[in-house]
mmCIF file of C-alpha atoms and ligand atoms in Angstrom:
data_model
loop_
_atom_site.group_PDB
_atom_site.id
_atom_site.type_symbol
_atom_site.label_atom_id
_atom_site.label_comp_id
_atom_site.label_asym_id
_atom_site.label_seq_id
_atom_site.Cartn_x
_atom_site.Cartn_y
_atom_site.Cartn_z
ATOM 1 C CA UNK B 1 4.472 14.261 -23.455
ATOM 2 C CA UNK B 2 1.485 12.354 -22.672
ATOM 3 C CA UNK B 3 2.721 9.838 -24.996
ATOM 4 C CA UNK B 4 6.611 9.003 -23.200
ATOM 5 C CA UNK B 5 4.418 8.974 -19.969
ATOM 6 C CA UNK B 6 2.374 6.032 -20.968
ATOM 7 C CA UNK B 7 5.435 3.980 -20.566
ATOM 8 C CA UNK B 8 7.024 5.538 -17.458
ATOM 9 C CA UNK B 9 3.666 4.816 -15.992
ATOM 10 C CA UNK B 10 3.675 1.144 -17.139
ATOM 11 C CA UNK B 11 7.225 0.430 -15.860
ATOM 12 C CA UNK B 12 6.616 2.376 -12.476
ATOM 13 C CA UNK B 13 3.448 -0.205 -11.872
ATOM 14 C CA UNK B 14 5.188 -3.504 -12.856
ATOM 15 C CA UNK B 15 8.081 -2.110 -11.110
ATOM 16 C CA UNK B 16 6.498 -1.039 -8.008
ATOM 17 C CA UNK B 17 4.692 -4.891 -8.230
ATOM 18 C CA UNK B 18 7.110 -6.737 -8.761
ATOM 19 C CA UNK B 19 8.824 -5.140 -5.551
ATOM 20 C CA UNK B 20 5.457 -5.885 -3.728
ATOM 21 C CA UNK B 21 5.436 -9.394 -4.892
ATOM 22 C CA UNK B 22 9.097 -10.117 -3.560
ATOM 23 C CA UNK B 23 8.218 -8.625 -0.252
ATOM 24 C CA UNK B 24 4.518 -10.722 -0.176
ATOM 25 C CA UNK B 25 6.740 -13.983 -1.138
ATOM 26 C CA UNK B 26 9.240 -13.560 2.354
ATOM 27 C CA UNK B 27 5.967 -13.143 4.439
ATOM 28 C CA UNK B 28 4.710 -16.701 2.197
ATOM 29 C CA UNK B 29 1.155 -14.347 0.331
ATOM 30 C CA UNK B 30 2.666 -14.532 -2.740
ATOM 31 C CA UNK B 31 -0.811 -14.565 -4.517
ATOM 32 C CA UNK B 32 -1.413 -11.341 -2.503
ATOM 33 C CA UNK B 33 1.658 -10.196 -4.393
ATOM 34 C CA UNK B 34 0.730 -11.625 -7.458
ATOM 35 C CA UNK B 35 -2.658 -9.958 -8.285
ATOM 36 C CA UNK B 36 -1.041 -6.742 -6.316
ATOM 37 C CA UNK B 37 -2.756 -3.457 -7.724
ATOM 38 C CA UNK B 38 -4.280 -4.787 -10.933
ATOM 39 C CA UNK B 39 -6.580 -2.610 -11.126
ATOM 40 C CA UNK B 40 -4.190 -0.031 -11.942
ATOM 41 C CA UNK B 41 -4.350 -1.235 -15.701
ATOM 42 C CA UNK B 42 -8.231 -0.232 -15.967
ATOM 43 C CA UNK B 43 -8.691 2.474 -18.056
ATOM 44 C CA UNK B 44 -10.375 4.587 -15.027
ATOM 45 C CA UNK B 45 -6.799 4.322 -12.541
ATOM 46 C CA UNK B 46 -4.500 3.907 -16.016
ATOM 47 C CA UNK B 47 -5.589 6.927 -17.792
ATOM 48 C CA UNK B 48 -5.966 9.604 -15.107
ATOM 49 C CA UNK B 49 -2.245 8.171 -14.161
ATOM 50 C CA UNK B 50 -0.978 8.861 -16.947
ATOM 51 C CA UNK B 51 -1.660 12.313 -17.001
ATOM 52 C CA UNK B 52 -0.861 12.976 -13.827
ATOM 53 C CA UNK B 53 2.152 11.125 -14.128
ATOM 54 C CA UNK B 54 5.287 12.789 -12.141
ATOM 55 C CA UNK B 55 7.704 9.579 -11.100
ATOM 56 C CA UNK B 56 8.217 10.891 -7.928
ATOM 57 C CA UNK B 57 4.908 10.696 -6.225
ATOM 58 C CA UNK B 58 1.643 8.841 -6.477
ATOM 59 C CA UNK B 59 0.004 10.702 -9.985
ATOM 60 C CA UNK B 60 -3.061 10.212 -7.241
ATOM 61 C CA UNK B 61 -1.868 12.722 -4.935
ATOM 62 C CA UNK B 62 -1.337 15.439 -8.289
ATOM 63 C CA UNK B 63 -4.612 14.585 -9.740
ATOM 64 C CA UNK B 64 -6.286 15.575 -6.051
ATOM 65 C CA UNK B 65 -3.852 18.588 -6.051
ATOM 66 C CA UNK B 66 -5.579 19.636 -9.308
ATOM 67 C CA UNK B 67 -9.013 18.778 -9.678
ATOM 68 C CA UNK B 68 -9.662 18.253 -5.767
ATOM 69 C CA UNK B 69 -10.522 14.478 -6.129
ATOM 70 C CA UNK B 70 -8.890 11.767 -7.829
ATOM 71 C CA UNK B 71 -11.405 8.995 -9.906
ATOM 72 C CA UNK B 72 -8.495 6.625 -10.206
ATOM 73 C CA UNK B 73 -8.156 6.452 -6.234
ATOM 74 C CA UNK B 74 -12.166 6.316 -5.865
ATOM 75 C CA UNK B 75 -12.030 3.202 -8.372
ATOM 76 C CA UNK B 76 -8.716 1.412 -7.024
ATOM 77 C CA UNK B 77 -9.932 1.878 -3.201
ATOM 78 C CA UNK B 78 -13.257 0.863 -3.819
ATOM 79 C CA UNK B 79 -11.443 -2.983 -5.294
ATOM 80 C CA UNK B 80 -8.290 -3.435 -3.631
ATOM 81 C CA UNK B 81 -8.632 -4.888 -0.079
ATOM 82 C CA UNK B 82 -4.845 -3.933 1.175
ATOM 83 C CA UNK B 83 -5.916 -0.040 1.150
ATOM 84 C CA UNK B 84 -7.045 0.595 4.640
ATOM 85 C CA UNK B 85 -10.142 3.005 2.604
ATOM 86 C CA UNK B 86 -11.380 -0.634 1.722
ATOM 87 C CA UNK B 87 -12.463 -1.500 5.254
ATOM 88 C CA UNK B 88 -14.704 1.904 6.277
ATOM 89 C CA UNK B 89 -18.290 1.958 6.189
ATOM 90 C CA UNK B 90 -19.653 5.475 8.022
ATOM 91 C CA UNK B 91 -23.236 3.770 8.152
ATOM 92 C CA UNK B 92 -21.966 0.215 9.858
ATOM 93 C CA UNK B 93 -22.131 -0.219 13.657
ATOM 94 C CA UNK B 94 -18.332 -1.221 13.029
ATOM 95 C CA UNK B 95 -16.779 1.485 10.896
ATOM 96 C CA UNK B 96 -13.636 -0.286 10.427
ATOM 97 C CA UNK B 97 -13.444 -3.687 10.956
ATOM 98 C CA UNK B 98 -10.118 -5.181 11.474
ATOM 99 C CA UNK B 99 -8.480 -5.822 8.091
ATOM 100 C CA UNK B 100 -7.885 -9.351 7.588
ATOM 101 C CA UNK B 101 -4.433 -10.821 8.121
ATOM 102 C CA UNK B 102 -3.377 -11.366 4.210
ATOM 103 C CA UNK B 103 -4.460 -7.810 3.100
ATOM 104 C CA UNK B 104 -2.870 -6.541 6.220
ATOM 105 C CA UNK B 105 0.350 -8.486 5.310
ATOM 106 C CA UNK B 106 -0.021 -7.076 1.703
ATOM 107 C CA UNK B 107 -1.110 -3.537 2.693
ATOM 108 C CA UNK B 108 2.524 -3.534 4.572
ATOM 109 C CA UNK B 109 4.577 -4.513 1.452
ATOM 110 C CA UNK B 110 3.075 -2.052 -0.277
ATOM 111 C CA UNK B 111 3.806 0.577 1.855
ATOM 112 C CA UNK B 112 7.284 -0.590 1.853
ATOM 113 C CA UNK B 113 7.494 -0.900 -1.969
ATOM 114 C CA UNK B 114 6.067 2.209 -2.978
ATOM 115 C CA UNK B 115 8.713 4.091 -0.613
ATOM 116 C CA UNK B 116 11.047 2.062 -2.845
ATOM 117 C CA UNK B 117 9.850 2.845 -5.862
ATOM 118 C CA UNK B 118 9.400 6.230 -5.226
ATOM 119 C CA UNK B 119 12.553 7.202 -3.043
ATOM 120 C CA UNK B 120 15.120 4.803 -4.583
ATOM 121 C CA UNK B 121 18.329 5.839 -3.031
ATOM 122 C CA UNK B 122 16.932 8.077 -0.717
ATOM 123 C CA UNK B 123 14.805 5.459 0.676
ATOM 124 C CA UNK B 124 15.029 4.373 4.357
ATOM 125 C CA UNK B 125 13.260 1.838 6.494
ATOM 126 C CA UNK B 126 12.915 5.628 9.068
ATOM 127 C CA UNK B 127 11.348 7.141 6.573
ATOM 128 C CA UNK B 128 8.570 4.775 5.899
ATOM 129 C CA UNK B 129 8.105 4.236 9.754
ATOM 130 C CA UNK B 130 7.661 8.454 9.686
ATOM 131 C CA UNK B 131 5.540 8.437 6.438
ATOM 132 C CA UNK B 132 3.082 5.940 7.869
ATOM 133 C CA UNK B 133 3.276 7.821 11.377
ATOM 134 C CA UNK B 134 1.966 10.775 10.118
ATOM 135 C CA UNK B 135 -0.423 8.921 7.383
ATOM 136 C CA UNK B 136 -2.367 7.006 10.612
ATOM 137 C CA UNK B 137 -3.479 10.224 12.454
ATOM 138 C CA UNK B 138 -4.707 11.358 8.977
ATOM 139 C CA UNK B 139 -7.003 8.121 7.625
ATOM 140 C CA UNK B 140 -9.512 5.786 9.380
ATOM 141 C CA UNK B 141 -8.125 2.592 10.426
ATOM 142 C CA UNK B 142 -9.021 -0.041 12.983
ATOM 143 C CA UNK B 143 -6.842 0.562 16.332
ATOM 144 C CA UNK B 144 -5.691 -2.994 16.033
ATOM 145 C CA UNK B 145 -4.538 -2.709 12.321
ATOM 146 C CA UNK B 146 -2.544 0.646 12.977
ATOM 147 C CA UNK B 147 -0.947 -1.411 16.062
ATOM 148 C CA UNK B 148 0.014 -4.009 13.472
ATOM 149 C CA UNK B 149 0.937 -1.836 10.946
ATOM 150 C CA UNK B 150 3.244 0.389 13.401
ATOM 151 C CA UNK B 151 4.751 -2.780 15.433
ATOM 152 C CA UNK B 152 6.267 -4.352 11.722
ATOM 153 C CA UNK B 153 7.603 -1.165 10.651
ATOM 154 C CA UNK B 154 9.219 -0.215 13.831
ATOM 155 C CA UNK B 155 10.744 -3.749 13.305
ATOM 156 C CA UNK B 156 11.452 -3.403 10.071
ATOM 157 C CA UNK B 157 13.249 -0.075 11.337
ATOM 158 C CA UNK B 158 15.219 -2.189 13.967
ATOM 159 C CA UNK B 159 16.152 -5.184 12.948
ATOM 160 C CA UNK B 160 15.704 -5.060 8.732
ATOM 161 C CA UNK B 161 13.361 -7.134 6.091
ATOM 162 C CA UNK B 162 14.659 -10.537 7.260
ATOM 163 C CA UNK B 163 13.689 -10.614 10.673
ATOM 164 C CA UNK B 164 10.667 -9.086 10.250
ATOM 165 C CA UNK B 165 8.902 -9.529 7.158
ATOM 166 C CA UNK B 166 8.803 -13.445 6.904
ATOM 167 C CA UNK B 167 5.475 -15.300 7.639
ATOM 168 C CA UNK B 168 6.485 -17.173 11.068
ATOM 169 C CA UNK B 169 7.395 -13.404 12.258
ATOM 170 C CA UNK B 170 4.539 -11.545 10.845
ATOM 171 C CA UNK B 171 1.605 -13.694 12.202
ATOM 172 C CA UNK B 172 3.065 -14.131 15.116
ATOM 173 C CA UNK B 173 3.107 -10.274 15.519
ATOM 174 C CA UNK B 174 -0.802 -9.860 13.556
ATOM 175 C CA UNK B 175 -2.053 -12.751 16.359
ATOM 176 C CA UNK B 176 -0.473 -10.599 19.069
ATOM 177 C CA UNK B 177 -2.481 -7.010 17.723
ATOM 178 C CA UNK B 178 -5.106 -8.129 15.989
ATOM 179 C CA UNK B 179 -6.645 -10.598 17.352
ATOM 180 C CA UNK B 180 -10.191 -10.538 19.372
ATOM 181 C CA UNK B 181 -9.592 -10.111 23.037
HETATM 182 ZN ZN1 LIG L 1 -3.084 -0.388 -4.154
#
């Protein structure tokens, strides 16, 4: 069982990239899109992935179900600077620092993607406005970021991918949230 999920895992991650990279191209960070996640083949975030492995959800989300924790999350948010989990430090005078405009940009077409992947024909542009909704009131995030973050998806909700996620679009928008004033 263990075995066949090896490869389901495998193709869900280069799957799940591969959509990240497409979106990351449109808003011009396709390196962002390119080194998307890599960490995810380390044997700390492959492994406990694999086991946990369901298709339809992050194996993350199981493995806390089970064991109360997940290692592979601890590793991969502790490396990858699109996870908002990145940016907090409870000790700094600034606990969450805005997140910097091509991990934002990232952090958004992976949001995007992995409601793809996941979802598939279910998935809606509504849905991942509602999923990240309810995900903001729940993790720490700079106010700015979560404006960012909420203005693109509404947009993406309104008037689709093409309008919104390309880079003239999506720094105009991350000047008009995020910047210092
Ligand atoms: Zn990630």
């Amino acid at each position: 069982m263990y075995f066949k999920n090896i490869f389901l895992h495998l193709g869900l991650i280069t799957h799940h990239r591969w959509l990240v990279f497409k979106l990351c191209c449109r808003a011009g960070e396709p390196w962002r899109g390119f080194v998307h996640d890599l960490s995810k083949y380390s044997p700390t975030e492959f492994l406990e992935s694999v086991k946990y492995y369901t298709g339809t959800h992050s194996p993350i989300t199981e493995a806390k179900k089970e064991k109360g924790y997940s290692k592979a999350w601890l590793h991969h948010k502790g490396r990858n600077k699109h996870h908002a989990e990145y940016w907090v430090d409870n000790t700094a005078p600034d606990e969450t620092p805005i997140i910097p405009y091509k991990y934002a940009v990232e952090m958004i077409c992976d949001k995007l993607a992995a409601g793809m992947a996941y979802k598939k024909k279910d998935f809606t542009y509504e849905y991942e406005l509602n999923y990240w909704m309810k995900e903001k009131e729940k993790i720490k995030i700079n106010k700015k970021t979560e404006e960012f973050v909420t203005a693109v998806l509404s947009s993406v909700v309104k008037d689709g991918i093409n309008k919104t996620i390309n880079k003239k679009n999506m720094k105009k928008l991350y000047k008009k949230y995020c910047k210092d004033n």
